[in-house]
Amino acid sequence: MFETITIETDARGVATLTLNRPEKHNAMSGKMLEELTSAALQLGQDDSVRVVILTGEGKSFCAGGDLGWMRAQRDMDPETRGKEARKLAEMLQALNTLPKPLIGRVQGNAFGGGVGMASVCDVAVGADHLTMGLTETRLGLIPATIGPYVLSRMGEAMARRVFMSARLFKAPEAVTLGLLARIVPSNDLDAAVEAEVLPYLSVAPGAVASAKALTRALGPKIDDEIIDMTIQALVSRWESDEAEEGIGAFFDKRKPSWA
């Protein structure tokens, strides 16, 4: 059914949603974004599913945007770029509003959109060796469509430490920033995730869904107006001279003019 992700559900109703492009470090393509959105809707409507675990196959959780997808966007007009940005925004919102507990099993590095995906999890547990980073400004772009979820997770003060600088940070700092609830050695990751899953198997699924919806209603607003604003902000950056230089330098394997 899916080409870029897999879903496996055990007898308890614990579904594991896995990004399945290990050869690309689970980088997000337009196809993957569409499939993740579809999967979130499918899992949300499945009464047999009690908990969803989000993880990645291979060494990386998610390396951000797929290079081929980004290269294609260089030649798009603003309207088409906006449609591609909306795919990411809709995927994140679908996972963020999933009426099931979403547990992140972050087994490897996460950059850009991968940080956004960790941010929409209700709780994320990470391997202690991983590296994370919001790397968009290296390309002259900004972490726009993922921004509302990253800010909601970190808070503005914490986000300012890493949102604009594109610096990479290790697992312990990811905990300090609020992206990860805790970190454990890789060999202990499954057990740590299982510890997060178990409480949900003894509580009322409908009450969990209602409680989750309430937390979102009481938390920072992420509605159509906010999403549209972030999409427009990203499209505007794509049109900038800095984006042309930064993305060109990246594909040419050279330093951009400002480095």
JSON list of C-alpha atoms in Angstrom, two decimals, residues 52-247:
[
{"chain": "A", "resi": 52, "resn": "VAL", "atom": "CA", "xyz": [1.28, 4.81, 17.60]},
{"chain": "A", "resi": 53, "resn": "ILE", "atom": "CA", "xyz": [5.08, 4.63, 17.65]},
{"chain": "A", "resi": 54, "resn": "LEU", "atom": "CA", "xyz": [6.87, 6.80, 15.09]},
{"chain": "A", "resi": 55, "resn": "THR", "atom": "CA", "xyz": [10.39, 5.72, 14.11]},
{"chain": "A", "resi": 56, "resn": "GLY", "atom": "CA", "xyz": [12.78, 5.33, 11.19]},
{"chain": "A", "resi": 57, "resn": "GLU", "atom": "CA", "xyz": [14.48, 2.40, 9.53]},
{"chain": "A", "resi": 58, "resn": "GLY", "atom": "CA", "xyz": [18.27, 2.37, 9.45]},
{"chain": "A", "resi": 59, "resn": "LYS", "atom": "CA", "xyz": [20.84, 4.75, 10.89]},
{"chain": "A", "resi": 60, "resn": "SER", "atom": "CA", "xyz": [18.82, 7.98, 10.79]},
{"chain": "A", "resi": 61, "resn": "PHE", "atom": "CA", "xyz": [15.41, 8.99, 12.09]},
{"chain": "A", "resi": 62, "resn": "CYS", "atom": "CA", "xyz": [14.95, 11.60, 9.35]},
{"chain": "A", "resi": 63, "resn": "ALA", "atom": "CA", "xyz": [17.57, 13.66, 7.50]},
{"chain": "A", "resi": 64, "resn": "GLY", "atom": "CA", "xyz": [15.11, 16.39, 6.51]},
{"chain": "A", "resi": 65, "resn": "GLY", "atom": "CA", "xyz": [14.16, 17.15, 2.91]},
{"chain": "A", "resi": 66, "resn": "ASP", "atom": "CA", "xyz": [15.09, 14.77, 0.12]},
{"chain": "A", "resi": 67, "resn": "LEU", "atom": "CA", "xyz": [17.74, 16.26, -2.18]},
{"chain": "A", "resi": 68, "resn": "GLY", "atom": "CA", "xyz": [15.86, 15.35, -5.33]},
{"chain": "A", "resi": 69, "resn": "TRP", "atom": "CA", "xyz": [12.72, 16.96, -3.96]},
{"chain": "A", "resi": 70, "resn": "MET", "atom": "CA", "xyz": [14.65, 20.11, -3.10]},
{"chain": "A", "resi": 71, "resn": "ARG", "atom": "CA", "xyz": [16.38, 20.20, -6.48]},
{"chain": "A", "resi": 72, "resn": "ALA", "atom": "CA", "xyz": [13.01, 19.98, -8.22]},
{"chain": "A", "resi": 73, "resn": "GLN", "atom": "CA", "xyz": [11.70, 22.89, -6.16]},
{"chain": "A", "resi": 74, "resn": "ARG", "atom": "CA", "xyz": [14.48, 25.15, -7.46]},
{"chain": "A", "resi": 75, "resn": "ASP", "atom": "CA", "xyz": [12.77, 25.17, -10.85]},
{"chain": "A", "resi": 76, "resn": "MET", "atom": "CA", "xyz": [9.21, 25.57, -9.58]},
{"chain": "A", "resi": 77, "resn": "ASP", "atom": "CA", "xyz": [7.13, 28.74, -9.63]},
{"chain": "A", "resi": 78, "resn": "PRO", "atom": "CA", "xyz": [6.04, 30.19, -6.26]},
{"chain": "A", "resi": 79, "resn": "GLU", "atom": "CA", "xyz": [2.56, 28.69, -6.44]},
{"chain": "A", "resi": 80, "resn": "THR", "atom": "CA", "xyz": [3.91, 25.18, -7.00]},
{"chain": "A", "resi": 81, "resn": "ARG", "atom": "CA", "xyz": [6.49, 25.62, -4.24]},
{"chain": "A", "resi": 82, "resn": "GLY", "atom": "CA", "xyz": [3.65, 26.62, -1.96]},
{"chain": "A", "resi": 83, "resn": "LYS", "atom": "CA", "xyz": [1.82, 23.40, -2.78]},
{"chain": "A", "resi": 84, "resn": "GLU", "atom": "CA", "xyz": [4.92, 21.37, -1.91]},
{"chain": "A", "resi": 85, "resn": "ALA", "atom": "CA", "xyz": [5.35, 23.26, 1.37]},
{"chain": "A", "resi": 86, "resn": "ARG", "atom": "CA", "xyz": [1.71, 22.57, 2.17]},
{"chain": "A", "resi": 87, "resn": "LYS", "atom": "CA", "xyz": [2.36, 18.82, 1.90]},
{"chain": "A", "resi": 88, "resn": "LEU", "atom": "CA", "xyz": [4.81, 19.11, 4.79]},
{"chain": "A", "resi": 89, "resn": "ALA", "atom": "CA", "xyz": [2.49, 21.36, 6.77]},
{"chain": "A", "resi": 90, "resn": "GLU", "atom": "CA", "xyz": [-0.48, 19.02, 6.32]},
{"chain": "A", "resi": 91, "resn": "MET", "atom": "CA", "xyz": [1.58, 15.98, 7.31]},
{"chain": "A", "resi": 92, "resn": "LEU", "atom": "CA", "xyz": [2.78, 17.60, 10.51]},
{"chain": "A", "resi": 93, "resn": "GLN", "atom": "CA", "xyz": [-0.70, 18.80, 11.40]},
{"chain": "A", "resi": 94, "resn": "ALA", "atom": "CA", "xyz": [-2.15, 15.33, 10.75]},
{"chain": "A", "resi": 95, "resn": "LEU", "atom": "CA", "xyz": [0.37, 13.77, 13.13]},
{"chain": "A", "resi": 96, "resn": "ASN", "atom": "CA", "xyz": [0.04, 16.60, 15.63]},
{"chain": "A", "resi": 97, "resn": "THR", "atom": "CA", "xyz": [-3.74, 16.15, 15.87]},
{"chain": "A", "resi": 98, "resn": "LEU", "atom": "CA", "xyz": [-3.70, 12.34, 15.68]},
{"chain": "A", "resi": 99, "resn": "PRO", "atom": "CA", "xyz": [-6.32, 11.20, 18.25]},
{"chain": "A", "resi": 100, "resn": "LYS", "atom": "CA", "xyz": [-3.96, 8.53, 19.56]},
{"chain": "A", "resi": 101, "resn": "PRO", "atom": "CA", "xyz": [-0.83, 8.84, 21.71]},
{"chain": "A", "resi": 102, "resn": "LEU", "atom": "CA", "xyz": [2.17, 9.32, 19.41]},
{"chain": "A", "resi": 103, "resn": "ILE", "atom": "CA", "xyz": [5.45, 8.04, 20.84]},
{"chain": "A", "resi": 104, "resn": "GLY", "atom": "CA", "xyz": [8.65, 9.01, 19.03]},
{"chain": "A", "resi": 105, "resn": "ARG", "atom": "CA", "xyz": [11.36, 6.37, 18.84]},
{"chain": "A", "resi": 106, "resn": "VAL", "atom": "CA", "xyz": [14.23, 8.53, 17.59]},
{"chain": "A", "resi": 107, "resn": "GLN", "atom": "CA", "xyz": [16.91, 5.96, 16.86]},
{"chain": "A", "resi": 108, "resn": "GLY", "atom": "CA", "xyz": [19.29, 8.20, 14.89]},
{"chain": "A", "resi": 109, "resn": "ASN", "atom": "CA", "xyz": [20.02, 11.67, 13.59]},
{"chain": "A", "resi": 110, "resn": "ALA", "atom": "CA", "xyz": [17.23, 14.15, 12.86]},
{"chain": "A", "resi": 111, "resn": "PHE", "atom": "CA", "xyz": [17.64, 17.35, 10.86]},
{"chain": "A", "resi": 112, "resn": "GLY", "atom": "CA", "xyz": [15.23, 20.00, 9.60]},
{"chain": "A", "resi": 113, "resn": "GLY", "atom": "CA", "xyz": [11.89, 18.34, 9.01]},
{"chain": "A", "resi": 114, "resn": "GLY", "atom": "CA", "xyz": [13.05, 15.43, 11.15]},
{"chain": "A", "resi": 115, "resn": "VAL", "atom": "CA", "xyz": [13.16, 17.79, 14.12]},
{"chain": "A", "resi": 116, "resn": "GLY", "atom": "CA", "xyz": [9.65, 18.85, 13.16]},
{"chain": "A", "resi": 117, "resn": "MET", "atom": "CA", "xyz": [8.50, 15.24, 13.25]},
{"chain": "A", "resi": 118, "resn": "ALA", "atom": "CA", "xyz": [10.01, 14.69, 16.70]},
{"chain": "A", "resi": 119, "resn": "SER", "atom": "CA", "xyz": [8.23, 17.85, 17.83]},
{"chain": "A", "resi": 120, "resn": "VAL", "atom": "CA", "xyz": [4.74, 16.55, 17.01]},
{"chain": "A", "resi": 121, "resn": "CYS", "atom": "CA", "xyz": [5.20, 13.42, 19.12]},
{"chain": "A", "resi": 122, "resn": "ASP", "atom": "CA", "xyz": [3.49, 13.43, 22.51]},
{"chain": "A", "resi": 123, "resn": "VAL", "atom": "CA", "xyz": [6.73, 12.09, 23.93]},
{"chain": "A", "resi": 124, "resn": "ALA", "atom": "CA", "xyz": [9.96, 11.27, 22.13]},
{"chain": "A", "resi": 125, "resn": "VAL", "atom": "CA", "xyz": [12.70, 8.99, 23.42]},
{"chain": "A", "resi": 126, "resn": "GLY", "atom": "CA", "xyz": [16.06, 9.13, 21.69]},
{"chain": "A", "resi": 127, "resn": "ALA", "atom": "CA", "xyz": [19.25, 7.12, 21.35]},
{"chain": "A", "resi": 128, "resn": "ASP", "atom": "CA", "xyz": [22.08, 8.77, 23.26]},
{"chain": "A", "resi": 129, "resn": "HIS", "atom": "CA", "xyz": [24.39, 8.96, 20.23]},
{"chain": "A", "resi": 130, "resn": "LEU", "atom": "CA", "xyz": [22.13, 11.00, 17.95]},
{"chain": "A", "resi": 131, "resn": "THR", "atom": "CA", "xyz": [22.63, 14.50, 16.54]},
{"chain": "A", "resi": 132, "resn": "MET", "atom": "CA", "xyz": [19.89, 16.99, 15.70]},
{"chain": "A", "resi": 133, "resn": "GLY", "atom": "CA", "xyz": [19.75, 20.38, 14.03]},
{"chain": "A", "resi": 134, "resn": "LEU", "atom": "CA", "xyz": [17.57, 22.96, 12.30]},
{"chain": "A", "resi": 135, "resn": "THR", "atom": "CA", "xyz": [19.86, 23.41, 9.31]},
{"chain": "A", "resi": 136, "resn": "GLU", "atom": "CA", "xyz": [17.68, 25.44, 6.94]},
{"chain": "A", "resi": 137, "resn": "THR", "atom": "CA", "xyz": [19.47, 28.79, 7.30]},
{"chain": "A", "resi": 138, "resn": "ARG", "atom": "CA", "xyz": [22.65, 27.24, 5.88]},
{"chain": "A", "resi": 139, "resn": "LEU", "atom": "CA", "xyz": [20.75, 27.13, 2.58]},
{"chain": "A", "resi": 140, "resn": "GLY", "atom": "CA", "xyz": [19.28, 30.61, 2.87]},
{"chain": "A", "resi": 141, "resn": "LEU", "atom": "CA", "xyz": [15.93, 29.10, 3.86]},
{"chain": "A", "resi": 142, "resn": "ILE", "atom": "CA", "xyz": [14.08, 29.07, 7.19]},
{"chain": "A", "resi": 143, "resn": "PRO", "atom": "CA", "xyz": [12.42, 26.34, 9.33]},
{"chain": "A", "resi": 144, "resn": "ALA", "atom": "CA", "xyz": [9.02, 27.77, 8.47]},
{"chain": "A", "resi": 145, "resn": "THR", "atom": "CA", "xyz": [6.40, 25.04, 8.13]},
{"chain": "A", "resi": 146, "resn": "ILE", "atom": "CA", "xyz": [7.89, 23.08, 11.01]},
{"chain": "A", "resi": 147, "resn": "GLY", "atom": "CA", "xyz": [8.19, 26.27, 13.07]},
{"chain": "A", "resi": 148, "resn": "PRO", "atom": "CA", "xyz": [4.85, 26.19, 14.92]},
{"chain": "A", "resi": 149, "resn": "TYR", "atom": "CA", "xyz": [5.50, 22.65, 16.14]},
{"chain": "A", "resi": 150, "resn": "VAL", "atom": "CA", "xyz": [9.10, 23.30, 17.12]},
{"chain": "A", "resi": 151, "resn": "LEU", "atom": "CA", "xyz": [8.10, 26.45, 19.04]},
{"chain": "A", "resi": 152, "resn": "SER", "atom": "CA", "xyz": [5.21, 24.62, 20.68]},
{"chain": "A", "resi": 153, "resn": "ARG", "atom": "CA", "xyz": [7.61, 21.91, 21.84]},
{"chain": "A", "resi": 154, "resn": "MET", "atom": "CA", "xyz": [10.57, 24.04, 22.92]},
{"chain": "A", "resi": 155, "resn": "GLY", "atom": "CA", "xyz": [9.05, 27.38, 23.81]},
{"chain": "A", "resi": 156, "resn": "GLU", "atom": "CA", "xyz": [10.43, 30.56, 22.28]},
{"chain": "A", "resi": 157, "resn": "ALA", "atom": "CA", "xyz": [13.36, 30.99, 24.66]},
{"chain": "A", "resi": 158, "resn": "MET", "atom": "CA", "xyz": [14.73, 27.51, 24.00]},
{"chain": "A", "resi": 159, "resn": "ALA", "atom": "CA", "xyz": [14.00, 27.68, 20.28]},
{"chain": "A", "resi": 160, "resn": "ARG", "atom": "CA", "xyz": [16.05, 30.85, 19.92]},
{"chain": "A", "resi": 161, "resn": "ARG", "atom": "CA", "xyz": [19.14, 28.87, 20.89]},
{"chain": "A", "resi": 162, "resn": "VAL", "atom": "CA", "xyz": [19.00, 26.73, 17.74]},
{"chain": "A", "resi": 163, "resn": "PHE", "atom": "CA", "xyz": [16.26, 27.99, 15.40]},
{"chain": "A", "resi": 164, "resn": "MET", "atom": "CA", "xyz": [18.37, 30.48, 13.43]},
{"chain": "A", "resi": 165, "resn": "SER", "atom": "CA", "xyz": [21.99, 29.32, 13.79]},
{"chain": "A", "resi": 166, "resn": "ALA", "atom": "CA", "xyz": [21.72, 25.92, 12.06]},
{"chain": "A", "resi": 167, "resn": "ARG", "atom": "CA", "xyz": [24.19, 24.54, 14.59]},
{"chain": "A", "resi": 168, "resn": "LEU", "atom": "CA", "xyz": [24.04, 20.85, 15.34]},
{"chain": "A", "resi": 169, "resn": "PHE", "atom": "CA", "xyz": [23.41, 19.63, 18.86]},
{"chain": "A", "resi": 170, "resn": "LYS", "atom": "CA", "xyz": [23.75, 16.29, 20.59]},
{"chain": "A", "resi": 171, "resn": "ALA", "atom": "CA", "xyz": [21.20, 14.18, 22.40]},
{"chain": "A", "resi": 172, "resn": "PRO", "atom": "CA", "xyz": [21.70, 15.64, 25.91]},
{"chain": "A", "resi": 173, "resn": "GLU", "atom": "CA", "xyz": [21.00, 19.15, 24.64]},
{"chain": "A", "resi": 174, "resn": "ALA", "atom": "CA", "xyz": [17.94, 17.86, 22.78]},
{"chain": "A", "resi": 175, "resn": "VAL", "atom": "CA", "xyz": [16.58, 16.84, 26.20]},
{"chain": "A", "resi": 176, "resn": "THR", "atom": "CA", "xyz": [17.36, 20.27, 27.64]},
{"chain": "A", "resi": 177, "resn": "LEU", "atom": "CA", "xyz": [15.59, 21.90, 24.69]},
{"chain": "A", "resi": 178, "resn": "GLY", "atom": "CA", "xyz": [12.53, 19.72, 25.25]},
{"chain": "A", "resi": 179, "resn": "LEU", "atom": "CA", "xyz": [12.68, 17.85, 21.95]},
{"chain": "A", "resi": 180, "resn": "LEU", "atom": "CA", "xyz": [13.38, 14.53, 23.66]},
{"chain": "A", "resi": 181, "resn": "ALA", "atom": "CA", "xyz": [11.90, 13.41, 26.96]},
{"chain": "A", "resi": 182, "resn": "ARG", "atom": "CA", "xyz": [14.95, 11.28, 27.69]},
{"chain": "A", "resi": 183, "resn": "ILE", "atom": "CA", "xyz": [17.84, 9.47, 26.04]},
{"chain": "A", "resi": 184, "resn": "VAL", "atom": "CA", "xyz": [19.03, 5.93, 26.49]},
{"chain": "A", "resi": 185, "resn": "PRO", "atom": "CA", "xyz": [21.68, 3.66, 24.91]},
{"chain": "A", "resi": 186, "resn": "SER", "atom": "CA", "xyz": [20.55, 2.23, 21.58]},
{"chain": "A", "resi": 187, "resn": "ASN", "atom": "CA", "xyz": [20.19, -1.25, 23.06]},
{"chain": "A", "resi": 188, "resn": "ASP", "atom": "CA", "xyz": [17.72, 0.11, 25.64]},
{"chain": "A", "resi": 189, "resn": "LEU", "atom": "CA", "xyz": [15.62, 2.17, 23.23]},
{"chain": "A", "resi": 190, "resn": "ASP", "atom": "CA", "xyz": [12.88, -0.42, 22.64]},
{"chain": "A", "resi": 191, "resn": "ALA", "atom": "CA", "xyz": [12.46, -0.99, 26.36]},
{"chain": "A", "resi": 192, "resn": "ALA", "atom": "CA", "xyz": [12.26, 2.76, 26.99]},
{"chain": "A", "resi": 193, "resn": "VAL", "atom": "CA", "xyz": [9.61, 3.17, 24.31]},
{"chain": "A", "resi": 194, "resn": "GLU", "atom": "CA", "xyz": [7.67, 0.21, 25.69]},
{"chain": "A", "resi": 195, "resn": "ALA", "atom": "CA", "xyz": [7.66, 1.92, 29.10]},
{"chain": "A", "resi": 196, "resn": "GLU", "atom": "CA", "xyz": [5.96, 4.93, 27.48]},
{"chain": "A", "resi": 197, "resn": "VAL", "atom": "CA", "xyz": [3.45, 2.72, 25.66]},
{"chain": "A", "resi": 198, "resn": "LEU", "atom": "CA", "xyz": [2.28, 0.53, 28.56]},
{"chain": "A", "resi": 199, "resn": "PRO", "atom": "CA", "xyz": [0.30, 3.13, 30.56]},
{"chain": "A", "resi": 200, "resn": "TYR", "atom": "CA", "xyz": [-1.92, 3.81, 27.54]},
{"chain": "A", "resi": 201, "resn": "LEU", "atom": "CA", "xyz": [-3.05, 0.19, 27.41]},
{"chain": "A", "resi": 202, "resn": "SER", "atom": "CA", "xyz": [-4.85, 0.55, 30.75]},
{"chain": "A", "resi": 203, "resn": "VAL", "atom": "CA", "xyz": [-6.73, 3.81, 30.16]},
{"chain": "A", "resi": 204, "resn": "ALA", "atom": "CA", "xyz": [-9.86, 4.66, 28.18]},
{"chain": "A", "resi": 205, "resn": "PRO", "atom": "CA", "xyz": [-9.00, 5.33, 24.51]},
{"chain": "A", "resi": 206, "resn": "GLY", "atom": "CA", "xyz": [-11.78, 7.90, 24.09]},
{"chain": "A", "resi": 207, "resn": "ALA", "atom": "CA", "xyz": [-10.66, 9.78, 27.18]},
{"chain": "A", "resi": 208, "resn": "VAL", "atom": "CA", "xyz": [-7.10, 9.79, 25.87]},
{"chain": "A", "resi": 209, "resn": "ALA", "atom": "CA", "xyz": [-8.26, 11.27, 22.56]},
{"chain": "A", "resi": 210, "resn": "SER", "atom": "CA", "xyz": [-10.31, 13.93, 24.34]},
{"chain": "A", "resi": 211, "resn": "ALA", "atom": "CA", "xyz": [-7.48, 14.79, 26.72]},
{"chain": "A", "resi": 212, "resn": "LYS", "atom": "CA", "xyz": [-5.06, 15.13, 23.82]},
{"chain": "A", "resi": 213, "resn": "ALA", "atom": "CA", "xyz": [-7.46, 17.41, 21.94]},
{"chain": "A", "resi": 214, "resn": "LEU", "atom": "CA", "xyz": [-7.83, 19.53, 25.07]},
{"chain": "A", "resi": 215, "resn": "THR", "atom": "CA", "xyz": [-4.07, 19.96, 25.44]},
{"chain": "A", "resi": 216, "resn": "ARG", "atom": "CA", "xyz": [-3.91, 21.22, 21.87]},
{"chain": "A", "resi": 217, "resn": "ALA", "atom": "CA", "xyz": [-6.81, 23.61, 22.44]},
{"chain": "A", "resi": 218, "resn": "LEU", "atom": "CA", "xyz": [-5.10, 25.02, 25.53]},
{"chain": "A", "resi": 219, "resn": "GLY", "atom": "CA", "xyz": [-1.63, 25.12, 23.98]},
{"chain": "A", "resi": 220, "resn": "PRO", "atom": "CA", "xyz": [-0.17, 27.44, 21.31]},
{"chain": "A", "resi": 221, "resn": "LYS", "atom": "CA", "xyz": [-2.57, 28.00, 18.43]},
{"chain": "A", "resi": 222, "resn": "ILE", "atom": "CA", "xyz": [-1.71, 26.16, 15.21]},
{"chain": "A", "resi": 223, "resn": "ASP", "atom": "CA", "xyz": [-4.59, 26.79, 12.83]},
{"chain": "A", "resi": 224, "resn": "ASP", "atom": "CA", "xyz": [-5.04, 27.40, 9.10]},
{"chain": "A", "resi": 225, "resn": "GLU", "atom": "CA", "xyz": [-4.00, 31.04, 9.45]},
{"chain": "A", "resi": 226, "resn": "ILE", "atom": "CA", "xyz": [-0.72, 30.11, 11.15]},
{"chain": "A", "resi": 227, "resn": "ILE", "atom": "CA", "xyz": [-0.03, 27.33, 8.64]},
{"chain": "A", "resi": 228, "resn": "ASP", "atom": "CA", "xyz": [-0.71, 29.63, 5.67]},
{"chain": "A", "resi": 229, "resn": "MET", "atom": "CA", "xyz": [1.61, 32.25, 7.13]},
{"chain": "A", "resi": 230, "resn": "THR", "atom": "CA", "xyz": [4.46, 29.76, 7.49]},
{"chain": "A", "resi": 231, "resn": "ILE", "atom": "CA", "xyz": [3.99, 28.50, 3.94]},
{"chain": "A", "resi": 232, "resn": "GLN", "atom": "CA", "xyz": [4.12, 32.04, 2.58]},
{"chain": "A", "resi": 233, "resn": "ALA", "atom": "CA", "xyz": [7.22, 32.77, 4.64]},
{"chain": "A", "resi": 234, "resn": "LEU", "atom": "CA", "xyz": [8.99, 29.76, 3.17]},
{"chain": "A", "resi": 235, "resn": "VAL", "atom": "CA", "xyz": [7.92, 30.56, -0.39]},
{"chain": "A", "resi": 236, "resn": "SER", "atom": "CA", "xyz": [9.25, 34.09, 0.05]},
{"chain": "A", "resi": 237, "resn": "ARG", "atom": "CA", "xyz": [12.63, 32.75, 1.19]},
{"chain": "A", "resi": 238, "resn": "TRP", "atom": "CA", "xyz": [12.79, 30.44, -1.83]},
{"chain": "A", "resi": 239, "resn": "GLU", "atom": "CA", "xyz": [12.53, 33.57, -3.99]},
{"chain": "A", "resi": 240, "resn": "SER", "atom": "CA", "xyz": [15.43, 35.29, -2.23]},
{"chain": "A", "resi": 241, "resn": "ASP", "atom": "CA", "xyz": [18.96, 35.75, -3.58]},
{"chain": "A", "resi": 242, "resn": "GLU", "atom": "CA", "xyz": [20.28, 34.03, -0.45]},
{"chain": "A", "resi": 243, "resn": "ALA", "atom": "CA", "xyz": [18.29, 30.88, -1.16]},
{"chain": "A", "resi": 244, "resn": "GLU", "atom": "CA", "xyz": [19.52, 30.83, -4.75]},
{"chain": "A", "resi": 245, "resn": "GLU", "atom": "CA", "xyz": [23.10, 31.13, -3.54]},
{"chain": "A", "resi": 246, "resn": "GLY", "atom": "CA", "xyz": [22.77, 28.76, -0.59]},
{"chain": "A", "resi": 247, "resn": "ILE", "atom": "CA", "xyz": [21.02, 25.96, -2.42]}
]
